[in-house]
mmCIF file of C-alpha atoms and ligand atoms in Angstrom:
data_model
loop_
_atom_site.group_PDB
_atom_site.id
_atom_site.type_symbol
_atom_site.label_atom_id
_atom_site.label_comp_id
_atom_site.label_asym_id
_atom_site.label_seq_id
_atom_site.Cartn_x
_atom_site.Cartn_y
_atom_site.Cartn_z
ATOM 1 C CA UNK A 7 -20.101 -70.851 19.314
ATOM 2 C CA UNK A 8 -19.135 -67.815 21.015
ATOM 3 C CA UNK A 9 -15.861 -67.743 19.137
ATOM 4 C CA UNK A 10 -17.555 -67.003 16.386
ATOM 5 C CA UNK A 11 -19.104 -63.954 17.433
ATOM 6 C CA UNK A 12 -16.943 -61.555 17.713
ATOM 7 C CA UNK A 13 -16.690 -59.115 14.168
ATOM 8 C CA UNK A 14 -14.015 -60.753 11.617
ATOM 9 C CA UNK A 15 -11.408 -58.495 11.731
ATOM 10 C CA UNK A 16 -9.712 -58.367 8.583
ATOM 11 C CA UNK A 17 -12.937 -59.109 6.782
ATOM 12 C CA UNK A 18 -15.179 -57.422 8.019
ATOM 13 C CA UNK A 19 -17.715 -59.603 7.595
ATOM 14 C CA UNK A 20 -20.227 -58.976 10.448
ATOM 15 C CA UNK A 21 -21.452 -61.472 12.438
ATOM 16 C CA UNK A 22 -25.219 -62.725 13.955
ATOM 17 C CA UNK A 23 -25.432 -63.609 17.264
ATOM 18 C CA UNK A 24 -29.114 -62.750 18.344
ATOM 19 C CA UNK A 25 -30.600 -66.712 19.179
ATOM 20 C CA UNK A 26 -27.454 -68.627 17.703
ATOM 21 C CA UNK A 27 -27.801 -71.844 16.106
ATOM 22 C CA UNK A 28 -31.828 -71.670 15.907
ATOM 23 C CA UNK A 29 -32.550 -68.705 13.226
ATOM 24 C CA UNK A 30 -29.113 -68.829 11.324
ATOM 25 C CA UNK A 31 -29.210 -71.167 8.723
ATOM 26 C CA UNK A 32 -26.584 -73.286 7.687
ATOM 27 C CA UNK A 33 -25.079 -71.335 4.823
ATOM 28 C CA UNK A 34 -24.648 -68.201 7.236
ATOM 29 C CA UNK A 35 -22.859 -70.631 9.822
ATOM 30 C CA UNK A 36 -20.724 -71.619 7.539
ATOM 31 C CA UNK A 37 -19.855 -68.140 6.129
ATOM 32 C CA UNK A 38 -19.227 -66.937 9.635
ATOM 33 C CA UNK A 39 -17.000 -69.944 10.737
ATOM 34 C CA UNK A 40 -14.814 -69.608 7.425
ATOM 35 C CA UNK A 41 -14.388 -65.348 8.170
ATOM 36 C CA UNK A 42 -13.288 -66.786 11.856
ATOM 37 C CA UNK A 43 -11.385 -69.319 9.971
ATOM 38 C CA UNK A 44 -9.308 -66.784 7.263
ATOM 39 C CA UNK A 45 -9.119 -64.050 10.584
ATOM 40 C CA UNK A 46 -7.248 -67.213 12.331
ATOM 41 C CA UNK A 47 -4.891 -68.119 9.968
ATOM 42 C CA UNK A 48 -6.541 -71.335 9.453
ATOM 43 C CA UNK A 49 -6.780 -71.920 5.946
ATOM 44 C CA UNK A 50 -4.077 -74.828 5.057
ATOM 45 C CA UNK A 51 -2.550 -75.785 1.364
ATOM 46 C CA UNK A 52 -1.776 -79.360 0.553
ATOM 47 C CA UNK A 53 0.521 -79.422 -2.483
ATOM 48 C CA UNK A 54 0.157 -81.518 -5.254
ATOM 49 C CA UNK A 55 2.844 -82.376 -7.508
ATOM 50 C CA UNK A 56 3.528 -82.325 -11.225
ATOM 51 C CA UNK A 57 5.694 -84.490 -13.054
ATOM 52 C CA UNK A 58 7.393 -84.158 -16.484
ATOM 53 C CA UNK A 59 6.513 -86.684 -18.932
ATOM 54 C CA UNK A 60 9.815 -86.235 -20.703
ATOM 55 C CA UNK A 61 11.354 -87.904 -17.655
ATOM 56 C CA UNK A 62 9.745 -88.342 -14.976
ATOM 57 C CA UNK A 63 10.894 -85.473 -12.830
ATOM 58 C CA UNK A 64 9.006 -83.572 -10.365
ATOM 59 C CA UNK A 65 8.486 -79.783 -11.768
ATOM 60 C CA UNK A 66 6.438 -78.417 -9.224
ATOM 61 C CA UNK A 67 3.282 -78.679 -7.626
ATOM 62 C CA UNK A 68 -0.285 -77.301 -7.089
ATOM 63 C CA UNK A 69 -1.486 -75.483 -4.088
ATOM 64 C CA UNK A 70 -4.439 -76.776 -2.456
ATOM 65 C CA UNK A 71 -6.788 -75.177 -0.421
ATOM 66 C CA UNK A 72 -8.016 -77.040 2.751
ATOM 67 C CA UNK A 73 -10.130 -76.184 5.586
ATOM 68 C CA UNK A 74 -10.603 -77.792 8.700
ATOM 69 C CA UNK A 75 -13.389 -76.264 10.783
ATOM 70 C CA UNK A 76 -11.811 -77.083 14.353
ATOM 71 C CA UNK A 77 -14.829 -75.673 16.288
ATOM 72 C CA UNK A 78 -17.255 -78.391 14.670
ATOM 73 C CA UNK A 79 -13.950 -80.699 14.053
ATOM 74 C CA UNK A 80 -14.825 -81.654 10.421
ATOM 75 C CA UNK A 81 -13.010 -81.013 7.190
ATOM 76 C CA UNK A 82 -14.847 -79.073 4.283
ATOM 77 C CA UNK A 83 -14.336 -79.329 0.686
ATOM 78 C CA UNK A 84 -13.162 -76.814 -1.560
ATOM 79 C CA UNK A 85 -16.131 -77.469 -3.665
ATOM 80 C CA UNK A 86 -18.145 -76.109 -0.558
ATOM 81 C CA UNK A 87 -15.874 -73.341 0.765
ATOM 82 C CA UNK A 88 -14.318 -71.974 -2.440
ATOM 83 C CA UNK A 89 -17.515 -71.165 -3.795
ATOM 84 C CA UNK A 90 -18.673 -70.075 -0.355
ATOM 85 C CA UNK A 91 -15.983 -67.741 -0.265
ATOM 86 C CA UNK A 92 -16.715 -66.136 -4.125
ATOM 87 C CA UNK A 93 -20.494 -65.506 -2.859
ATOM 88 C CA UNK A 94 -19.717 -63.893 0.381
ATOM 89 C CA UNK A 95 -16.889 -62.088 -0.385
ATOM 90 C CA UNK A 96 -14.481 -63.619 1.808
ATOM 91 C CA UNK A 97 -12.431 -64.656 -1.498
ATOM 92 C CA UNK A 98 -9.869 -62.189 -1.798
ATOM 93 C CA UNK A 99 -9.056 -62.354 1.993
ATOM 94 C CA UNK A 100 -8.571 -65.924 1.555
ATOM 95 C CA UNK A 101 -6.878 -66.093 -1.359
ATOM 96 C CA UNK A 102 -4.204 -63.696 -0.429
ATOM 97 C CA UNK A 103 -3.397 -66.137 2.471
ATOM 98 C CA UNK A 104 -3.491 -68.832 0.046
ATOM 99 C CA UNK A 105 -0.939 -67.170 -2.205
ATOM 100 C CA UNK A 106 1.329 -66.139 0.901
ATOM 101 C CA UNK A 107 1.303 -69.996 2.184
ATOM 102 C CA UNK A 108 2.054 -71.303 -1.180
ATOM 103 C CA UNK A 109 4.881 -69.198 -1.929
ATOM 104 C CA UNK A 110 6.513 -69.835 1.434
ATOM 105 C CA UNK A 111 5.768 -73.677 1.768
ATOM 106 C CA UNK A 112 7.545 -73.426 -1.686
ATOM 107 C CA UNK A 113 10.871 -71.622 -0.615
ATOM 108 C CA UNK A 114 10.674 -73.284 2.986
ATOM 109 C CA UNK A 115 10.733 -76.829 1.506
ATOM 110 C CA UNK A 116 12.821 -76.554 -1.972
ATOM 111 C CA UNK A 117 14.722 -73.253 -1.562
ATOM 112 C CA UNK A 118 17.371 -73.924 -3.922
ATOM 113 C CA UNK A 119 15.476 -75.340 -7.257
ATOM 114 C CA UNK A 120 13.801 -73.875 -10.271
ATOM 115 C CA UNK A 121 10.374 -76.094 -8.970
ATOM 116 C CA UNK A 122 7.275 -73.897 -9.262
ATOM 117 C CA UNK A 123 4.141 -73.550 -7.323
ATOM 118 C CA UNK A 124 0.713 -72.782 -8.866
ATOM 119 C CA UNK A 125 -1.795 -71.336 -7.008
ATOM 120 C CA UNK A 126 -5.700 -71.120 -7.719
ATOM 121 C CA UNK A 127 -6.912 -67.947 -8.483
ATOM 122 C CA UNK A 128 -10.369 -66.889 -8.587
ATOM 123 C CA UNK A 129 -11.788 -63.610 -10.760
ATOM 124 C CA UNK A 130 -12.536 -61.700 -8.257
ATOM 125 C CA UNK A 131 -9.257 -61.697 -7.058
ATOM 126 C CA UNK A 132 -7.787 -60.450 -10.929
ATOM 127 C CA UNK A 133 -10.489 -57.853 -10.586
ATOM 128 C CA UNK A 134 -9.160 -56.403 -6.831
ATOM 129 C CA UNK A 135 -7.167 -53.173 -8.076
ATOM 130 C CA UNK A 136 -4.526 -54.009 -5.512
ATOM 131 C CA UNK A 137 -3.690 -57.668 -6.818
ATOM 132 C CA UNK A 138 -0.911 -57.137 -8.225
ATOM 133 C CA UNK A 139 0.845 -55.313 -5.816
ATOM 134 C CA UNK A 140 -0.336 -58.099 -3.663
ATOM 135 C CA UNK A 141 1.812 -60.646 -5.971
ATOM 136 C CA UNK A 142 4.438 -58.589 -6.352
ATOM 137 C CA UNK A 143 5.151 -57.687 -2.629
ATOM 138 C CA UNK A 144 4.399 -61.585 -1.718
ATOM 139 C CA UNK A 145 7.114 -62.754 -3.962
ATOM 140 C CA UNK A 146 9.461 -60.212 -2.652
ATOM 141 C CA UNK A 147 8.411 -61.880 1.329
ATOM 142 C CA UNK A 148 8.920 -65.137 0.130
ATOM 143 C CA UNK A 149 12.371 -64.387 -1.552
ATOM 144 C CA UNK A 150 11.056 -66.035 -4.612
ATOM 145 C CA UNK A 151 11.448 -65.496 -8.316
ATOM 146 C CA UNK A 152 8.959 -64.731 -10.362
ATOM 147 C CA UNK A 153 9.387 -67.473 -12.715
ATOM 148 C CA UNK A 154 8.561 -70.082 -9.826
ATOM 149 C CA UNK A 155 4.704 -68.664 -9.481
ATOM 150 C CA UNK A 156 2.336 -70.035 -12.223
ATOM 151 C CA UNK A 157 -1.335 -68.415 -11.351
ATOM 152 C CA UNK A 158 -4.037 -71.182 -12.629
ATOM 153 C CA UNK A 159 -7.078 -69.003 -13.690
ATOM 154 C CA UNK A 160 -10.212 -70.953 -15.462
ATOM 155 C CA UNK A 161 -12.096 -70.122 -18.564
ATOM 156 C CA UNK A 162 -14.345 -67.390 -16.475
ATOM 157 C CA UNK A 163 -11.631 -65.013 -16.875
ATOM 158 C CA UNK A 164 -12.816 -64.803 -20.704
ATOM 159 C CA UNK A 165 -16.171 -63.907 -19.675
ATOM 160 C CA UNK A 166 -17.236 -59.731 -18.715
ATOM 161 C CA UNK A 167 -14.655 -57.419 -18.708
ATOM 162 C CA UNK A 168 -11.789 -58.929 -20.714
ATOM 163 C CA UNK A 169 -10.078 -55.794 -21.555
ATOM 164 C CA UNK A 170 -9.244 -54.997 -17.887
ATOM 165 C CA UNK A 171 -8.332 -58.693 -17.356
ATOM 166 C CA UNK A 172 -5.767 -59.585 -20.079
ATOM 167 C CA UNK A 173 -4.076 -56.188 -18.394
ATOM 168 C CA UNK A 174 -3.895 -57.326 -15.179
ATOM 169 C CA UNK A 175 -2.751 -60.931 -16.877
ATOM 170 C CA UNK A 176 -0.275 -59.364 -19.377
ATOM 171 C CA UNK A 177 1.312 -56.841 -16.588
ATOM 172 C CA UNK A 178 1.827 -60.348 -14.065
ATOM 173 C CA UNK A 179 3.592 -62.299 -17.324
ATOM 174 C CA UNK A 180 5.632 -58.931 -17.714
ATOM 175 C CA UNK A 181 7.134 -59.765 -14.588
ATOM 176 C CA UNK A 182 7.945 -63.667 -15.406
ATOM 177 C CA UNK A 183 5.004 -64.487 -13.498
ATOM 178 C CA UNK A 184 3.320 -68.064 -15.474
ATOM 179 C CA UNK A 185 -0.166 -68.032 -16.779
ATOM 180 C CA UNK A 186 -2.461 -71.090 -17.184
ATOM 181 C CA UNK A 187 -5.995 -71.907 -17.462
ATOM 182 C CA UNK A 188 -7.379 -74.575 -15.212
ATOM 183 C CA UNK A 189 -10.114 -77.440 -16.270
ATOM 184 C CA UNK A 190 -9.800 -76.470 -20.152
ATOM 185 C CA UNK A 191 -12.111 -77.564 -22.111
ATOM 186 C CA UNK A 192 -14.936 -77.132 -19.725
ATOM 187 C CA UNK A 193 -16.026 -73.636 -19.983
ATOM 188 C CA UNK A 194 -16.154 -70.564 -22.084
ATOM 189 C CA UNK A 195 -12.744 -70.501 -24.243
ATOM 190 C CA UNK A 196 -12.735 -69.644 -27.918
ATOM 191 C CA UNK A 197 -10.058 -69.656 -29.605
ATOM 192 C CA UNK A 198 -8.936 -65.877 -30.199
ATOM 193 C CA UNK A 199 -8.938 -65.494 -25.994
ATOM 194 C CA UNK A 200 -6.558 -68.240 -26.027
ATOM 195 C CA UNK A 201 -4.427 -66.399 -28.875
ATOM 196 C CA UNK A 202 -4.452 -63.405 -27.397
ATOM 197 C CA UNK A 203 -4.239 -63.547 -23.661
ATOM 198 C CA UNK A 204 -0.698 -63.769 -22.085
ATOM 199 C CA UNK A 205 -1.329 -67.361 -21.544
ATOM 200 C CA UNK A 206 1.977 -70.363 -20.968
ATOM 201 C CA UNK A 207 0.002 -73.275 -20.400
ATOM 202 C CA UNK A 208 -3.050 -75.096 -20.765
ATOM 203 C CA UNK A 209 -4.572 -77.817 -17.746
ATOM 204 C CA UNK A 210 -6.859 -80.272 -20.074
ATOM 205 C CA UNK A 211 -9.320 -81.143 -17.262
ATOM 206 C CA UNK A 212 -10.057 -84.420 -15.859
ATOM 207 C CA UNK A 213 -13.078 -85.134 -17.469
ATOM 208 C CA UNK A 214 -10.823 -85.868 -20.789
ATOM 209 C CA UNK A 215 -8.641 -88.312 -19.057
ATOM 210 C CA UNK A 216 -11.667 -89.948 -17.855
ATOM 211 C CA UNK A 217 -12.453 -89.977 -21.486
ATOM 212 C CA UNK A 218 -9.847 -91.893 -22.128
ATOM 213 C CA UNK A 219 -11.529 -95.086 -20.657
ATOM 214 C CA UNK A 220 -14.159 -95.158 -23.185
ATOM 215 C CA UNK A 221 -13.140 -94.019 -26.976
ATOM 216 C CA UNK A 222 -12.154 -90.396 -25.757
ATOM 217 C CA UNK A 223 -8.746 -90.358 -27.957
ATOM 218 C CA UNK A 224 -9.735 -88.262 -30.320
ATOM 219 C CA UNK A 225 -11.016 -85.499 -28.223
ATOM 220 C CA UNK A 226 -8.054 -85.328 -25.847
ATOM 221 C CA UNK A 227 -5.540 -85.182 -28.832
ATOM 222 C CA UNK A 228 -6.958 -82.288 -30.590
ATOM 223 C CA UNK A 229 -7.250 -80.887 -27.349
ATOM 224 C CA UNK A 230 -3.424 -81.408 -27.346
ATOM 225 C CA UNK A 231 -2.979 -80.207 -30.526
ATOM 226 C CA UNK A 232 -4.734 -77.059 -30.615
ATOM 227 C CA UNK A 233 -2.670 -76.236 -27.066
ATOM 228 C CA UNK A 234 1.012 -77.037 -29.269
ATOM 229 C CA UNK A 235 -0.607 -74.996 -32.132
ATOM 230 C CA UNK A 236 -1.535 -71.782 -29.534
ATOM 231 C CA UNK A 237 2.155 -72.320 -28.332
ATOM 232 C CA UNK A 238 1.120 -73.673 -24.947
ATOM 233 C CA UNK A 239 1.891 -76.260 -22.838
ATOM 234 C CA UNK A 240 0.010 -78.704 -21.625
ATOM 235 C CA UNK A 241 -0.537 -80.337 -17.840
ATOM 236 C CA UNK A 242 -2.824 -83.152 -17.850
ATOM 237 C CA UNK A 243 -5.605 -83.373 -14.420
ATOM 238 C CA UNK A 244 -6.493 -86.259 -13.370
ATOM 239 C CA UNK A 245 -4.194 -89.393 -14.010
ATOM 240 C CA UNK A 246 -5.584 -91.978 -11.610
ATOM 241 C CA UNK A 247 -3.931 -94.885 -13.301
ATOM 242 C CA UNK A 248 -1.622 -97.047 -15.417
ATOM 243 C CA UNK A 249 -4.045 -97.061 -17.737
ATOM 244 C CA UNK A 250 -4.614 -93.393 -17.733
ATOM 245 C CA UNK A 251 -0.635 -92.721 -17.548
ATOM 246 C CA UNK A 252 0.056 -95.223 -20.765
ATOM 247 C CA UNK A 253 -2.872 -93.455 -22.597
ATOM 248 C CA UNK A 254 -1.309 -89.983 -21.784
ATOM 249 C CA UNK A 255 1.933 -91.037 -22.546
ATOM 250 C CA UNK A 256 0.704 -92.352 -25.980
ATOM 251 C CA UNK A 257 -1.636 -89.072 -26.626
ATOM 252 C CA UNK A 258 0.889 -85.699 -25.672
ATOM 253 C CA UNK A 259 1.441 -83.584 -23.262
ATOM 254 C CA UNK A 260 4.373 -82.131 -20.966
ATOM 255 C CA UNK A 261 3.136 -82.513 -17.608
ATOM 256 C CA UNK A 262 0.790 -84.857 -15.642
ATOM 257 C CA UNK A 263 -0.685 -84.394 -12.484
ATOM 258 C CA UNK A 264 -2.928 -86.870 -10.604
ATOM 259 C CA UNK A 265 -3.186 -88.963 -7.905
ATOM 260 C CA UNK A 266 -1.450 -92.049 -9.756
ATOM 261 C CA UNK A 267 1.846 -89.966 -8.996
ATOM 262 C CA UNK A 268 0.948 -88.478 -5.707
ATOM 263 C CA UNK A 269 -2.333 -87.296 -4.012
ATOM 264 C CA UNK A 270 -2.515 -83.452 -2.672
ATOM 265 C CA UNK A 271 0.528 -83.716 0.172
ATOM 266 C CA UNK A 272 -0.798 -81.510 3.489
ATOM 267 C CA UNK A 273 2.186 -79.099 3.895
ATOM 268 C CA UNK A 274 3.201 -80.017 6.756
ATOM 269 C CA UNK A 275 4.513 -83.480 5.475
ATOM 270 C CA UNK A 276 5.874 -82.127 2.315
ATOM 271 C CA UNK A 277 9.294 -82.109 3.597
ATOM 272 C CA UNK A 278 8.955 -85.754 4.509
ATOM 273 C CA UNK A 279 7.339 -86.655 1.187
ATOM 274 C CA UNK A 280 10.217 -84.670 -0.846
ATOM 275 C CA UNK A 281 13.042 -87.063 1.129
ATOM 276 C CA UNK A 282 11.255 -90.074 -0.053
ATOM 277 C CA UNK A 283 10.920 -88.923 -3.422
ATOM 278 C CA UNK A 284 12.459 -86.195 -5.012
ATOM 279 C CA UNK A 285 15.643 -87.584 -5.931
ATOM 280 C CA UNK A 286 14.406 -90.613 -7.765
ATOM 281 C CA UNK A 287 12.276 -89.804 -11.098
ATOM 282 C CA UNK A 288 8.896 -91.341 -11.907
ATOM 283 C CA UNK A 289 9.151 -93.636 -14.406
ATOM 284 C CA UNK A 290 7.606 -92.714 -17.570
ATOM 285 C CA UNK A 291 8.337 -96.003 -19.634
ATOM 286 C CA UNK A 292 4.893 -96.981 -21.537
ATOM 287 C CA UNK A 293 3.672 -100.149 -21.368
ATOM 288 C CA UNK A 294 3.097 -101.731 -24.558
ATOM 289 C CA UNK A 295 -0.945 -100.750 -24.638
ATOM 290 C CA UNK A 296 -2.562 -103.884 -26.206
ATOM 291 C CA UNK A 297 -4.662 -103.554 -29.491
ATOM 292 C CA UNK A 298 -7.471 -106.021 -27.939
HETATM 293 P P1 C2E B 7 -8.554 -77.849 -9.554
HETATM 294 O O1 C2E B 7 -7.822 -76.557 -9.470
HETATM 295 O O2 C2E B 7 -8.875 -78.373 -10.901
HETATM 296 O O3 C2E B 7 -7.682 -78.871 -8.707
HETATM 297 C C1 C2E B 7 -7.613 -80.225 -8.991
HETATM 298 C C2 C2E B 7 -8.557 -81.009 -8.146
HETATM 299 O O4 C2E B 7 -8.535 -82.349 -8.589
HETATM 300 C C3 C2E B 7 -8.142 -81.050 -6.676
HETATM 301 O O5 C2E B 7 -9.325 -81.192 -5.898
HETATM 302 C C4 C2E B 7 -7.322 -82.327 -6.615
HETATM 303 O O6 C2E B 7 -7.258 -82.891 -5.330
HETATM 304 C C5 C2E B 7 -8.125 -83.202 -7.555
HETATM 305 N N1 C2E B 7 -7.314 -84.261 -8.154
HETATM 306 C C6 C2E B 7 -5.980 -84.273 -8.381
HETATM 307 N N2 C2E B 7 -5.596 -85.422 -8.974
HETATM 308 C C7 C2E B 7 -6.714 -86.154 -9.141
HETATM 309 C C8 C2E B 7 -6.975 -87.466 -9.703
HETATM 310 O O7 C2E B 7 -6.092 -88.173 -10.173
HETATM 311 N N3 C2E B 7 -8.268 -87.864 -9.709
HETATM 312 C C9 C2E B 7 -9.293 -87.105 -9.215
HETATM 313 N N4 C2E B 7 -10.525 -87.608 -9.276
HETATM 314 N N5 C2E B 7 -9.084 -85.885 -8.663
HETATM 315 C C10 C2E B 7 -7.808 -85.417 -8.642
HETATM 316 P P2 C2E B 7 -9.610 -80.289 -4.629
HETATM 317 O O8 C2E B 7 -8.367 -80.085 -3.841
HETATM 318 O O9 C2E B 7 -10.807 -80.890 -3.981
HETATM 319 O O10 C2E B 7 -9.982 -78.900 -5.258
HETATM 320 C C11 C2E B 7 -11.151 -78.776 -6.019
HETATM 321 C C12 C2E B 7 -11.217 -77.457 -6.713
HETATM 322 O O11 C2E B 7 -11.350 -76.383 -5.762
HETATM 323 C C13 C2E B 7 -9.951 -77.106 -7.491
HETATM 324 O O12 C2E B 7 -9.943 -77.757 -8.730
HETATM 325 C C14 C2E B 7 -10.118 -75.608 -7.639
HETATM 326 O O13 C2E B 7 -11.021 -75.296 -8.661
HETATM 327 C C15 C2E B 7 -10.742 -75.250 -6.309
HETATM 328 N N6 C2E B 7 -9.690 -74.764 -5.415
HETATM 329 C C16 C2E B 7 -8.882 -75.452 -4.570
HETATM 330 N N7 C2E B 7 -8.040 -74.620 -3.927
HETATM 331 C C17 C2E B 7 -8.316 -73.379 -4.387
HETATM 332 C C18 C2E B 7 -7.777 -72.069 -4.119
HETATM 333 O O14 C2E B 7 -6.843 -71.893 -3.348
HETATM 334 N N8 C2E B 7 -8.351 -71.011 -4.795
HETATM 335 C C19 C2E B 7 -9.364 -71.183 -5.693
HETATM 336 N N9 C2E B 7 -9.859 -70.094 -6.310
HETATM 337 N N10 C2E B 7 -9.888 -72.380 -5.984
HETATM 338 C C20 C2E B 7 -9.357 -73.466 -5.336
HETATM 339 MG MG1 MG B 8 -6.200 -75.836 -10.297
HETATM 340 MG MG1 MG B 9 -7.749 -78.229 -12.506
HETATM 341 MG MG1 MG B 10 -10.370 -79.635 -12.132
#
């Protein structure tokens, strides 16, 4: 407990300590163990890679946030701390040290390649005037190209103050930096934001692959076609299966990511995980999908 009583440095976040543990609910416990977390350096990325349906190769991978709370010894879920982090404005803190690990875990473990990472970005980082200073001068650390960053932004960024956003977006893709929107199909898209933001690719969400185990066809290859008519490409969340992969494979797409390929890898083992695999594609052969 008393660790987490000192002020969070870099956060500033200020911290209760009059009758610990009795008054502070557990929302505020939380809040103050993840500003102790972010201060600490704690905040890990497990990558998760993508492979290329045209053959099977690995093109890069998604950085995941993780958090293990080592006071209380339990992991929490991004669905808990992510949003956690939006409300009490611990995001942009933590996402900067998101970015930063993802870019080196990158050029530690495949220095010489053209792989990319893509990190999770939430609005509130776009909206920080300083963000992207905070790209640029994090690439330049890293020693890492431009090209090899793809920033994974959802639908929200089409909602408020677009204007200043698409700059922000447009200035980033200036600079070879890759633009894609996360979980499509589940939030506030229309169509002229997708024409006219800076955009590269689109991430059909996992609901639509789910889809694809009862009737969802349809749905998932319009989604697919209206992505190839926008010029984007497409990365498809969520393959789980054989099944899923064959429908994929059958439907369009350039990219699948899911945990029939590989679940997120902690960083740490990523080296060991690349050895095992890297050289030797996935195979992307169909099975033939019976009519029954
Ligand atoms: P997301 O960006 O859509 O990431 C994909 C999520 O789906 C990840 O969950 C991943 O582990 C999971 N996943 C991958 N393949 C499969 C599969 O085949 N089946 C199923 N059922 N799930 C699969 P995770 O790591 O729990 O992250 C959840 C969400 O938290 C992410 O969804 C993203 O919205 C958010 N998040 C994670 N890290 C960050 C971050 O660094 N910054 C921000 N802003 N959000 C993050
Ligand atoms: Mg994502
Ligand atoms: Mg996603
Ligand atoms: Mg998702």
């Amino acid at each position: 407990i008393a660790v987490y009583r000192a002020k969070s440095r870099k956060t500033g976040v200020s911290v209760y300590d009059d009758k610990w543990g009795h008054e502070a609910s557990e929302r505020l416990q939380l809040v103050q163990a993840l500003g102790y977390a972010i201060d600490n350096d704690e905040i890990e990325i497990a990558m998760q890679p993508f492979v290329s349906v045209e053959n099977g190769s690995l093109t890069g991978f998604e950085a995941l946030a993780r958090w293990h709370d080592n006071v209380r010894n339990v992991a929490i879920s991004p669905g808990t701390f992510i949003p956690l982090a939006e409300e009490s404005g611990l995001m942009p803190a933590m996402g900067r040290m998101i970015l930063r690990k993802a870019c080196q875990t990158l050029m530690k473990e495949v220095p010489e390649s053209d792989l990319r990472v893509a990190v999770n970005i939430s609005v509130m980082q776009l909206r920080q005037h300083d963000f992207v200073d905070d790209v640029v001068s994090t690439l330049a650390e890293a020693n890492m190209p431009a090209s090899r960053l793809e920033l994974e932004l959802t639908e929200s960024v089409f909602a408020g103050d677009v204007l200043q956003i698409r700059q922000v977006l447009s200035t980033l893709r200036d600079l070879g930096v890759r633009i894609s929107i996360d979980d499509f199909g589940t939030g506030y898209s229309s169509i002229s934001y997708l024409r006219d933001f800076p955009l590269d690719t689109l991430k059909i969400d996992q609901s639509f692959v789910a889809g694809l185990r009862n009737g969802g066809e349809g749905l998932f290859s319009s989604i697919v076609s209206l992505a190839h008519g926008l010029k984007l490409s497409v990365i498809v969340e969520g393959v789980e299966s054989r099944h899923d992969l064959d429908k994929v494979l059958s439907l369009g797409g350039e990219e699948i990511q899911g945990y029939f390929f590989a679940r997120p890898i902690d960083s740490g083992k990523l080296g060991d995980w690349l050895e095992k695999h890297s050289s030797r594609p996935f195979s992307m052969k169909r099975r033939h999908l019976s009519v029954a």
